[in-house]
PDB file of C-alpha atoms in Angstrom:
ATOM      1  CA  UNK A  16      31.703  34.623 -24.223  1.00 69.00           C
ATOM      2  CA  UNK A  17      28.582  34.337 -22.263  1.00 95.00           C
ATOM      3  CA  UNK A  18      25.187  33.071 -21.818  1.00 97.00           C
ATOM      4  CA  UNK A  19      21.595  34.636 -22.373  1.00 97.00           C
ATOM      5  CA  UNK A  20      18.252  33.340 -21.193  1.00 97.00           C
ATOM      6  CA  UNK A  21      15.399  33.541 -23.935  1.00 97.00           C
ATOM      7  CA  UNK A  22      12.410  31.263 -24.363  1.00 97.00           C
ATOM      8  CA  UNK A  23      12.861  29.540 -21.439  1.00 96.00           C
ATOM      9  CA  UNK A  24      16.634  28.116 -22.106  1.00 98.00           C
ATOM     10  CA  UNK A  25      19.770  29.217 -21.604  1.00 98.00           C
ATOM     11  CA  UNK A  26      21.878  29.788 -24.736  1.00 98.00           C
ATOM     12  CA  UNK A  27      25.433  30.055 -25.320  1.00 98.00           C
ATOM     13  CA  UNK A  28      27.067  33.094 -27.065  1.00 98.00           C
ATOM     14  CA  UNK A  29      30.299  35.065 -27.736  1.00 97.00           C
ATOM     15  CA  UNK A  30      30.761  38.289 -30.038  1.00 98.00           C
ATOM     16  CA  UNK A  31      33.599  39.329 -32.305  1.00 98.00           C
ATOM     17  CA  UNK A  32      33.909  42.906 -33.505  1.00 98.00           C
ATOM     18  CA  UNK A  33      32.138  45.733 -33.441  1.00 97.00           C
ATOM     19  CA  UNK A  34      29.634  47.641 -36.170  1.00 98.00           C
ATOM     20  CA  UNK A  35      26.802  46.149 -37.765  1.00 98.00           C
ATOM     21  CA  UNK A  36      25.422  42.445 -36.367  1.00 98.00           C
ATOM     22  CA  UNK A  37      26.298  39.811 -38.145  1.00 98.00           C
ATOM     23  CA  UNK A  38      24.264  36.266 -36.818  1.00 98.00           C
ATOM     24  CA  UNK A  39      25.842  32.814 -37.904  1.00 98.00           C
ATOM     25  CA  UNK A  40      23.599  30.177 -37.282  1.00 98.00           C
ATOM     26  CA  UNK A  41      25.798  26.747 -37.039  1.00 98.00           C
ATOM     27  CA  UNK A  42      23.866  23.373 -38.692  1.00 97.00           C
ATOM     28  CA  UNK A  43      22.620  20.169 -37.175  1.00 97.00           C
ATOM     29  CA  UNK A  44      25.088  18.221 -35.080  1.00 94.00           C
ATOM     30  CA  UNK A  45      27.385  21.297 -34.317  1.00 96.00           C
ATOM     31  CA  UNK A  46      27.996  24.205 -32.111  1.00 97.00           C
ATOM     32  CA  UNK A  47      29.445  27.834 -32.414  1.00 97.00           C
ATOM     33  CA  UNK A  48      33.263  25.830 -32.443  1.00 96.00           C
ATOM     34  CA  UNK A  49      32.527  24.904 -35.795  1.00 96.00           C
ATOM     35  CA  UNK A  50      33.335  28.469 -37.586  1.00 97.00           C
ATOM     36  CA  UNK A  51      36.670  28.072 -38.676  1.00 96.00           C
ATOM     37  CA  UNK A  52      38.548  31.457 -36.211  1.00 96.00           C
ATOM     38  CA  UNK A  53      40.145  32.870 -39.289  1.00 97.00           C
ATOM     39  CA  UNK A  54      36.818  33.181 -41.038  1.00 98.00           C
ATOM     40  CA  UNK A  55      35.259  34.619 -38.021  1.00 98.00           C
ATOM     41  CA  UNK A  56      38.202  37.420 -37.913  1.00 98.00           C
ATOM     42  CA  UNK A  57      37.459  38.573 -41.324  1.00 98.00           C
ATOM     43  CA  UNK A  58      33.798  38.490 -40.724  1.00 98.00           C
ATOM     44  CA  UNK A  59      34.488  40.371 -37.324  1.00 98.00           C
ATOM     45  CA  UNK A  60      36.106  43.057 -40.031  1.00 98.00           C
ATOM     46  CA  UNK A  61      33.060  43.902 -41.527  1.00 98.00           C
ATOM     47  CA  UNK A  62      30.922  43.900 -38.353  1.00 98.00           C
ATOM     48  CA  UNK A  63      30.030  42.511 -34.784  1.00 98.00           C
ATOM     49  CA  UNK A  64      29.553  38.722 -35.032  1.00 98.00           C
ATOM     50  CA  UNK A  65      27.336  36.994 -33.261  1.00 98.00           C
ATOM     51  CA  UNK A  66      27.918  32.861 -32.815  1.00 98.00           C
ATOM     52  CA  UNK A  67      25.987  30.795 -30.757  1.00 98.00           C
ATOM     53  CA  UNK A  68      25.374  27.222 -29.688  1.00 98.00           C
ATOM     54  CA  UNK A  69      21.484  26.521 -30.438  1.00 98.00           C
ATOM     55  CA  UNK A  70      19.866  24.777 -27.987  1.00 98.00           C
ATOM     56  CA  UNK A  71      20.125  21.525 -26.861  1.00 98.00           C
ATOM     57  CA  UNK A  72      23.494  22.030 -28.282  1.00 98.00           C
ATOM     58  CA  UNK A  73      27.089  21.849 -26.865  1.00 97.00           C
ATOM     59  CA  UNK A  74      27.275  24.670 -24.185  1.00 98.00           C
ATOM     60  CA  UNK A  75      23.917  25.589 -24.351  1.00 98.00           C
ATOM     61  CA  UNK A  76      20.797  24.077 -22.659  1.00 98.00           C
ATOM     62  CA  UNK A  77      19.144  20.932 -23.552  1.00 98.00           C
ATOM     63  CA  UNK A  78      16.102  20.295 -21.956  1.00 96.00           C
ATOM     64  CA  UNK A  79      15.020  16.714 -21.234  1.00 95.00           C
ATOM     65  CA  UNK A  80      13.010  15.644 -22.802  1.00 95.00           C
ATOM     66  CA  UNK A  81      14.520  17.550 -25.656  1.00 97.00           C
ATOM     67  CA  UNK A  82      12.142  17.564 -28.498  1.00 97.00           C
ATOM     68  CA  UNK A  83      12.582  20.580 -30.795  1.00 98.00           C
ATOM     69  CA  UNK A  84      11.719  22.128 -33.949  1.00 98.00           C
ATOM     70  CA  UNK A  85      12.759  24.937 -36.940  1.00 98.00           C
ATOM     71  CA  UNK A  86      10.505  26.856 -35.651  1.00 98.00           C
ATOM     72  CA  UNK A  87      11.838  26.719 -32.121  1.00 98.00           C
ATOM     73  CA  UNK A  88      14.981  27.702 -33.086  1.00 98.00           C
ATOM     74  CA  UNK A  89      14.078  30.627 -35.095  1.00 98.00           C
ATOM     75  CA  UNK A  90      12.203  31.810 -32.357  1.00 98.00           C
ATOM     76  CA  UNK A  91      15.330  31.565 -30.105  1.00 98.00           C
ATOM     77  CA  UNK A  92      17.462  33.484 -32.959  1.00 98.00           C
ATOM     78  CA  UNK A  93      14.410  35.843 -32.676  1.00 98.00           C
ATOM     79  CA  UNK A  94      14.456  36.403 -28.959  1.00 98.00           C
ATOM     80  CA  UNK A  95      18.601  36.681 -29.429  1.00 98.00           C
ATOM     81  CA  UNK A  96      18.921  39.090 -31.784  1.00 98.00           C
ATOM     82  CA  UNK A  97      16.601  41.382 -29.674  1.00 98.00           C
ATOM     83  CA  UNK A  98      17.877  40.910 -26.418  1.00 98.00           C
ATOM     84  CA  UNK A  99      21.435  41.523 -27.845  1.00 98.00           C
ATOM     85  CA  UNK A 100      20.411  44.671 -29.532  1.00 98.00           C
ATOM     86  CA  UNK A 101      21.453  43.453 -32.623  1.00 98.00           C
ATOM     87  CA  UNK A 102      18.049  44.439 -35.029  1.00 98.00           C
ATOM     88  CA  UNK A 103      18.517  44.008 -37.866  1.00 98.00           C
ATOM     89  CA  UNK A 104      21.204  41.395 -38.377  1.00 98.00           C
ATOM     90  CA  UNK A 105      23.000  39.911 -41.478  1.00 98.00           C
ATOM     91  CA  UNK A 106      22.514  36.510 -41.120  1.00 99.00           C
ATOM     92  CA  UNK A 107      24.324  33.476 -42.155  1.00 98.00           C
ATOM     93  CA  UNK A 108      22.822  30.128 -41.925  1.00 98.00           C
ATOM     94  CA  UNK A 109      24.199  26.783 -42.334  1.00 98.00           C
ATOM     95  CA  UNK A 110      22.568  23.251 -43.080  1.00 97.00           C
ATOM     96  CA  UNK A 111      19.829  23.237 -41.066  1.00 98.00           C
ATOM     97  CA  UNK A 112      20.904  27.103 -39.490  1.00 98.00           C
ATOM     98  CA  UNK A 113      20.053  28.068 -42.898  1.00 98.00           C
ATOM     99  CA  UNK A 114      16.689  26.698 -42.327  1.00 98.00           C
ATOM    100  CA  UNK A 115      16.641  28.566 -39.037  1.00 98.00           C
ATOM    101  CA  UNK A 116      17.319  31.802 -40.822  1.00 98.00           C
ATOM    102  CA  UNK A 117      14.994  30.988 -43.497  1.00 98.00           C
ATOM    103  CA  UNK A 118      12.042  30.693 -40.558  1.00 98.00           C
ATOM    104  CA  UNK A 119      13.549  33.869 -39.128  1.00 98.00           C
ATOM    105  CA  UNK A 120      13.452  35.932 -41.953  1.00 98.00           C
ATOM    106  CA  UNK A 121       9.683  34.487 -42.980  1.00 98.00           C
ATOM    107  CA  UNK A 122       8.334  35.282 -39.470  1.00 98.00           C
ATOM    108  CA  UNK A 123      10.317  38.531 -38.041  1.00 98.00           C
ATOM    109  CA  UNK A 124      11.444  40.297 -41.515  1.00 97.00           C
ATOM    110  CA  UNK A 125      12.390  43.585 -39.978  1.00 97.00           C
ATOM    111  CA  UNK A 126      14.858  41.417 -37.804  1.00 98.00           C
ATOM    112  CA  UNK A 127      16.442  40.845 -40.575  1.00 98.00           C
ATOM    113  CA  UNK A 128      18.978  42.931 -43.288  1.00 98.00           C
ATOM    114  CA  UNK A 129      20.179  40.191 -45.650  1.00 98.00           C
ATOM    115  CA  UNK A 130      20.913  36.247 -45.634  1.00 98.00           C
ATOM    116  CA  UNK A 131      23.441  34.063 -46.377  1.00 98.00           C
ATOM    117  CA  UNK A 132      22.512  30.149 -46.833  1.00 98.00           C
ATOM    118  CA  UNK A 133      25.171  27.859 -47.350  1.00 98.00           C
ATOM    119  CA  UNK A 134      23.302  25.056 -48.205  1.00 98.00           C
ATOM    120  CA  UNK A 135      20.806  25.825 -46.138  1.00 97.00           C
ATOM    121  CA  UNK A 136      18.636  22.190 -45.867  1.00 95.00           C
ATOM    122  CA  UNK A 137      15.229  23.042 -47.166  1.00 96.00           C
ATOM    123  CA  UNK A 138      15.066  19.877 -48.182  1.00 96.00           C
ATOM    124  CA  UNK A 139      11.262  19.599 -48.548  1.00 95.00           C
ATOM    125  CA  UNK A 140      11.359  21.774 -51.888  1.00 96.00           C
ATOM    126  CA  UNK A 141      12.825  18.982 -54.019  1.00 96.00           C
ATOM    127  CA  UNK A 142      11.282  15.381 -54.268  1.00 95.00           C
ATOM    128  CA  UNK A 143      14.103  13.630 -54.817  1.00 95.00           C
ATOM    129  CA  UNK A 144      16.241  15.805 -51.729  1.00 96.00           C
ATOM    130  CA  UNK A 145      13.587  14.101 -49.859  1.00 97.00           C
ATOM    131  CA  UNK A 146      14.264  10.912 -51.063  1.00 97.00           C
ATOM    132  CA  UNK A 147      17.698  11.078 -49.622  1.00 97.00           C
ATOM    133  CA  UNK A 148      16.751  12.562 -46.704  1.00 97.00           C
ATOM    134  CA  UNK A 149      14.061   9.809 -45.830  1.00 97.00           C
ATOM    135  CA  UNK A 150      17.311   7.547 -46.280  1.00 97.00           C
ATOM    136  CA  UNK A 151      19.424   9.443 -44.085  1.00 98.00           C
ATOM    137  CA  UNK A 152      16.446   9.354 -41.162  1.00 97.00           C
ATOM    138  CA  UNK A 153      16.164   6.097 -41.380  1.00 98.00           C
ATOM    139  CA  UNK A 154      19.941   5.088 -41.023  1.00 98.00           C
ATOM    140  CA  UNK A 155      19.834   7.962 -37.903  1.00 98.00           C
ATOM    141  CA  UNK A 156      16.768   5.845 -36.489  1.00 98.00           C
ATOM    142  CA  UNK A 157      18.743   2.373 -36.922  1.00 98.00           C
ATOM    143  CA  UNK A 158      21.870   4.116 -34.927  1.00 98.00           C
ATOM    144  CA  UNK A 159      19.636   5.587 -32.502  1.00 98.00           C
ATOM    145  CA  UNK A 160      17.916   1.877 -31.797  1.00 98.00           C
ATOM    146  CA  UNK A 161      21.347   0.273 -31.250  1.00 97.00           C
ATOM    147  CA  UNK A 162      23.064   3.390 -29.346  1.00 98.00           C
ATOM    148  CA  UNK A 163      22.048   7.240 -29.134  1.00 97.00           C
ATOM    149  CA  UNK A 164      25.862   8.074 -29.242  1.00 97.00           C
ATOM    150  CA  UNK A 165      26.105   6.696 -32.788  1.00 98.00           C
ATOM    151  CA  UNK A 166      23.520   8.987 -34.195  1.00 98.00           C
ATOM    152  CA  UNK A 167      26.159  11.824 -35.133  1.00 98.00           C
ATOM    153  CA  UNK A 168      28.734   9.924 -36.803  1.00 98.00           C
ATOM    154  CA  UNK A 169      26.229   7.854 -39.005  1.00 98.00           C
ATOM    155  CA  UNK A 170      24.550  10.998 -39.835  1.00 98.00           C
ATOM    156  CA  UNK A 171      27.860  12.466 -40.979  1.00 98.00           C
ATOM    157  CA  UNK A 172      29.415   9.837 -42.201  1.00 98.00           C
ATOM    158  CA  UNK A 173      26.069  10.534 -44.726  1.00 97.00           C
ATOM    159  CA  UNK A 174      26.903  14.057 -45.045  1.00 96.00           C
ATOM    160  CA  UNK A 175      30.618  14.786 -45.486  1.00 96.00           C
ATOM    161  CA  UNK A 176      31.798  11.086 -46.588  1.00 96.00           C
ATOM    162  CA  UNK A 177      33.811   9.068 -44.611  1.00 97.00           C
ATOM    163  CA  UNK A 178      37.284  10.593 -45.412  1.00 96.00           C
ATOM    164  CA  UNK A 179      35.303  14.170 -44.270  1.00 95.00           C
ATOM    165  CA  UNK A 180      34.378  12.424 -41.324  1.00 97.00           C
ATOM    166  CA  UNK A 181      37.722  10.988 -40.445  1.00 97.00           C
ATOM    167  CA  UNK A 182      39.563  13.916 -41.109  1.00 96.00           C
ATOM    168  CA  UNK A 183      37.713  16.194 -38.490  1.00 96.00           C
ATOM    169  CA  UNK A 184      40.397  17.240 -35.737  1.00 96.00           C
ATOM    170  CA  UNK A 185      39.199  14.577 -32.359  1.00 96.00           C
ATOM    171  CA  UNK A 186      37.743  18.044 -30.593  1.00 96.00           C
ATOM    172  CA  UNK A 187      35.247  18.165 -32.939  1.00 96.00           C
ATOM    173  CA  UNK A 188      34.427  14.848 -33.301  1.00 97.00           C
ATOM    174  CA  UNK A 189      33.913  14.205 -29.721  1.00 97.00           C
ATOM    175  CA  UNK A 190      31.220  17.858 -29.780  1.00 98.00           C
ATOM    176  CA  UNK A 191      29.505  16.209 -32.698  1.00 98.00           C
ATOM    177  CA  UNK A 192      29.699  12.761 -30.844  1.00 98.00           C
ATOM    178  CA  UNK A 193      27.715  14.596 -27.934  1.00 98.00           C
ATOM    179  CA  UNK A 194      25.716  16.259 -29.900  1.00 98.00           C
ATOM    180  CA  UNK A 195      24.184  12.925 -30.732  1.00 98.00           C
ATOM    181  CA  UNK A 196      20.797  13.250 -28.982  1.00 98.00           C
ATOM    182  CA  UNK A 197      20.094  16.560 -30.477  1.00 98.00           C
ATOM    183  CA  UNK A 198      20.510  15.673 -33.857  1.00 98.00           C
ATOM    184  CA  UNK A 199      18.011  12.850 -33.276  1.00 98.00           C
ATOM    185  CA  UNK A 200      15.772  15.567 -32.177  1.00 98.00           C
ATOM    186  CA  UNK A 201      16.136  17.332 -35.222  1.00 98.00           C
ATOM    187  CA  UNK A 202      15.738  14.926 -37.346  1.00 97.00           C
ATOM    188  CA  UNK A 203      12.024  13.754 -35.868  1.00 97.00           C
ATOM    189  CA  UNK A 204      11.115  17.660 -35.046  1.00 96.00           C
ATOM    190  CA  UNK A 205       9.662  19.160 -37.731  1.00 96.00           C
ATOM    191  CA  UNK A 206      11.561  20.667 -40.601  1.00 95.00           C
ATOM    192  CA  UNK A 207      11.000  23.790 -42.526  1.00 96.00           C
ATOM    193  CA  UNK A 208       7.950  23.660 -44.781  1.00 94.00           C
ATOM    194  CA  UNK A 209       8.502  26.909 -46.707  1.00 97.00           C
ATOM    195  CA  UNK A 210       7.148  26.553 -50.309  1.00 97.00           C
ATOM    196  CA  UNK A 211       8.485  28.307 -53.284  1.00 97.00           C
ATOM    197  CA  UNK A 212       5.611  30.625 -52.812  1.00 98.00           C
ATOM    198  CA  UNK A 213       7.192  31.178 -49.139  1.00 98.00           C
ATOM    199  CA  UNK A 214      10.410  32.355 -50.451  1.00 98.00           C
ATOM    200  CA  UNK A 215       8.945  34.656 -52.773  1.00 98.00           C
ATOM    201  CA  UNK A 216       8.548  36.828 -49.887  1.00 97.00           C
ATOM    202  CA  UNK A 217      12.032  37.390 -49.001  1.00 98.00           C
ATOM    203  CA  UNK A 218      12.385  40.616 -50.674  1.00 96.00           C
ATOM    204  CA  UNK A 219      16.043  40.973 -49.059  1.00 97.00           C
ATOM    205  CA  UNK A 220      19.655  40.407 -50.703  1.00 98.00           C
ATOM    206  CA  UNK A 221      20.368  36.615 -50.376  1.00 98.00           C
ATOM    207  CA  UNK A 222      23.409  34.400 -51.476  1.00 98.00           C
ATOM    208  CA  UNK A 223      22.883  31.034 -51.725  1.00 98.00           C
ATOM    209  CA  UNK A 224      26.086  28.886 -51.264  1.00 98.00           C
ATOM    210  CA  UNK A 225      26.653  25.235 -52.382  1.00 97.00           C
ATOM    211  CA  UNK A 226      29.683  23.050 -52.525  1.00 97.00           C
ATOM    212  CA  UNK A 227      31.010  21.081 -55.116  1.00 96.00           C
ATOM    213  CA  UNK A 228      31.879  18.238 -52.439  1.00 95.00           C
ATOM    214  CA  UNK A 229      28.305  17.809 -51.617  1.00 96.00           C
ATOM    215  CA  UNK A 230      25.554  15.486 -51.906  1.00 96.00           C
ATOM    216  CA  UNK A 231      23.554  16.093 -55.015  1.00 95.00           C
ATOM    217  CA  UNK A 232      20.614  16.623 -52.819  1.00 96.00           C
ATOM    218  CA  UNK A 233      21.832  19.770 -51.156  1.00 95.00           C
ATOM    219  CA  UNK A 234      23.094  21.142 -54.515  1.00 93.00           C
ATOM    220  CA  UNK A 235      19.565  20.538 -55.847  1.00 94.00           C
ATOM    221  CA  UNK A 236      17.600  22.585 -53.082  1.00 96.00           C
ATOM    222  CA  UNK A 237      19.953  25.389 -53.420  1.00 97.00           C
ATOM    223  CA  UNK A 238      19.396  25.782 -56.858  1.00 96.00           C
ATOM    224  CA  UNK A 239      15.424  25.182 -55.916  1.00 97.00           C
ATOM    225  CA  UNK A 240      15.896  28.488 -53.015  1.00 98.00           C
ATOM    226  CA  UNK A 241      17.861  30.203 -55.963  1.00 97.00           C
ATOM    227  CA  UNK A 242      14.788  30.343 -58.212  1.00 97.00           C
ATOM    228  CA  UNK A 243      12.431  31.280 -55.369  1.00 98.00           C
ATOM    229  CA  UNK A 244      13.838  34.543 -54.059  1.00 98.00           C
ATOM    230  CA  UNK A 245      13.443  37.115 -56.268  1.00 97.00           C
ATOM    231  CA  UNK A 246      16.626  39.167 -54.769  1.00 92.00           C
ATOM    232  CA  UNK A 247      19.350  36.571 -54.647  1.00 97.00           C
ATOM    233  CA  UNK A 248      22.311  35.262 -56.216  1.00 97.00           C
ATOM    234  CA  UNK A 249      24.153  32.008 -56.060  1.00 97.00           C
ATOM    235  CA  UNK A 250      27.369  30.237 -56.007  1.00 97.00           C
ATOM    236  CA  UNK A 251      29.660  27.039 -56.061  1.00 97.00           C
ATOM    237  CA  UNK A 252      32.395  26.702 -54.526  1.00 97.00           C
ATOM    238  CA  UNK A 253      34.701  23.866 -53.547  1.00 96.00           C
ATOM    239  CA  UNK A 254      34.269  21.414 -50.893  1.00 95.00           C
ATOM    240  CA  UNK A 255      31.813  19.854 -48.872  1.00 95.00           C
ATOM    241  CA  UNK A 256      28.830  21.026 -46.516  1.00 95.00           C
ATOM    242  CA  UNK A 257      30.525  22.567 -43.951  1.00 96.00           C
ATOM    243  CA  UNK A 258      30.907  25.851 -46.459  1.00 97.00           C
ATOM    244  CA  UNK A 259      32.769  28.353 -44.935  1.00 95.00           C
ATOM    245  CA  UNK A 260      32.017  31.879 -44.655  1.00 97.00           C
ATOM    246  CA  UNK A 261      35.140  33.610 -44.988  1.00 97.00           C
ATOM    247  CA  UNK A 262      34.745  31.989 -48.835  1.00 97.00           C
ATOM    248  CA  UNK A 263      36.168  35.510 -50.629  1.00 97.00           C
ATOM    249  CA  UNK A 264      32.714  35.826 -52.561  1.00 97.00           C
ATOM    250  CA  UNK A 265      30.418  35.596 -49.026  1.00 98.00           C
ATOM    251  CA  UNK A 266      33.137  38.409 -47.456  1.00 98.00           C
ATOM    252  CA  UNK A 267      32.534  40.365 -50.370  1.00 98.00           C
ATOM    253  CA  UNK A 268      28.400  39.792 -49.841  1.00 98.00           C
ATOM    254  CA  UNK A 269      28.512  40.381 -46.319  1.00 98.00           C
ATOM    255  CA  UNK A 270      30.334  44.000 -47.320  1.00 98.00           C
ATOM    256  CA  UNK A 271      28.064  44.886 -49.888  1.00 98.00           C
ATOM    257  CA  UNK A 272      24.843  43.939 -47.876  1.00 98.00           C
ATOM    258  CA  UNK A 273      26.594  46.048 -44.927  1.00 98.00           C
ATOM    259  CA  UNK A 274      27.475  48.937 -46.951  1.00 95.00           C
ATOM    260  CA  UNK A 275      31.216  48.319 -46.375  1.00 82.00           C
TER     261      UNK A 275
END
């Protein structure tokens, strides 16, 4: 566990294992606690892993004002992976950390050796994925207006259900809880605008991950990413959005891709 200074913040990071870099990218409202330890052992099998807490998130450093962008955090998984030594890295994106990786991988391709989305949010491919998401920025706003704590619960309660919500352990509830303000700067910072054209260019092996459990919307941007890059493959798997990677198909990906 420790911290690393790169485009002018301090990040959070810890590594498990040793071997090829592995980068897991955690999704709005969360923090490097998320990864469920278990999966991170078996990852830590195959290679080093990398977590971190993006900025503005949990341990790592939120600026105030805190108003932030994809493209910010890609450039801060950018500026990571290089001052870590860990070129080229398998990474694994979730929710909006998929986006992340997908701006990585776009912008710094030689940083990268292979990608793993689950549901990564590229919600901008799919009219009617934007049609829910419009829905879920404007319940965010209408928390935000009455109080900024609110914002992460209402946007999960959007995300996982209520029953997904309820069931997360208190720890993590409180983390998303103060996590609040930087999911409300996600949500008005801009959001990856990769076209299908875009994704053509990833000319790198890609799994694409959605859950059964999900909102429609995320399923239908997965399959959208699916069609796009010409290298990947996809699956479903059961559950909700918070996928997890130790899912046997993604440990079997991550070997392949690694050479394991």
């Amino acid at each position: 566990m420790a911290e690393v200074h790169v485009n002018g913040v301090r990040l959070y990071y810890e590594e498990h294992g040793r071997g090829d870099p592995i980068l897991c990218i955690h999704g709005t409202s969360s923090s490097a606690m998320v990864w469920r330890p278990a999966a991170i052992d078996e990852l830590s099998a195959l290679g080093r892993v990398i977590l971190y807490d993006r900025r503005g998130c949990t341990r790592s450093e939120r600026p105030d004002p805190y108003e932030t962008s994809v493209i910010q955090h890609a450039e801060d998984a950018a500026a990571l992976l290089l001052a870590l030594d860990a070129v080229p890295a398998l990474v694994i994106g979730r929710s909006y950390g998929g986006e992340t990786a997908i701006e990585l991988t776009l912008k710094y391709p030689d940083r990268v050796r292979a990608l793993v989305l689950l549901e990564a949010a590229s919600l901008t491919l799919d009219h009617e994925a934007m049609e829910w998401a419009h829905e879920v920025r404007a319940a965010v706003e209408e928390a935000a207006a009455r109080d900024v704590s609110a914002v992460a619960e209402t946007f999960l309660r959007r995300v996982v259900g209520d029953e997904g919500w309820e069931a997360f352990p208190h720890q993590l509830r409180q983390m998303f809880v103060d996590n609040s303000p930087a999911v409300l700067a996600e949500f008005r910072g801009p959001w990856l605008q990769a076209t299908a054209g875009d994704l053509a260019r990833i000319r790198l092996p890609t799994l694409l991950v959605a859950g059964e459990g999900s909102p429609p919307a995320l399923r239908r941007v997965t399959e959208r990413m699916a069609a796009a890059i010409p290298d990947s493959r996809s699956i479903l798997v059961g559950g909700g959005h918070f996928i997890d990677p130790g899912e046997p198909d993604v440990l079997r990906f991550v070997g392949e891709a690694l050479g394991r």
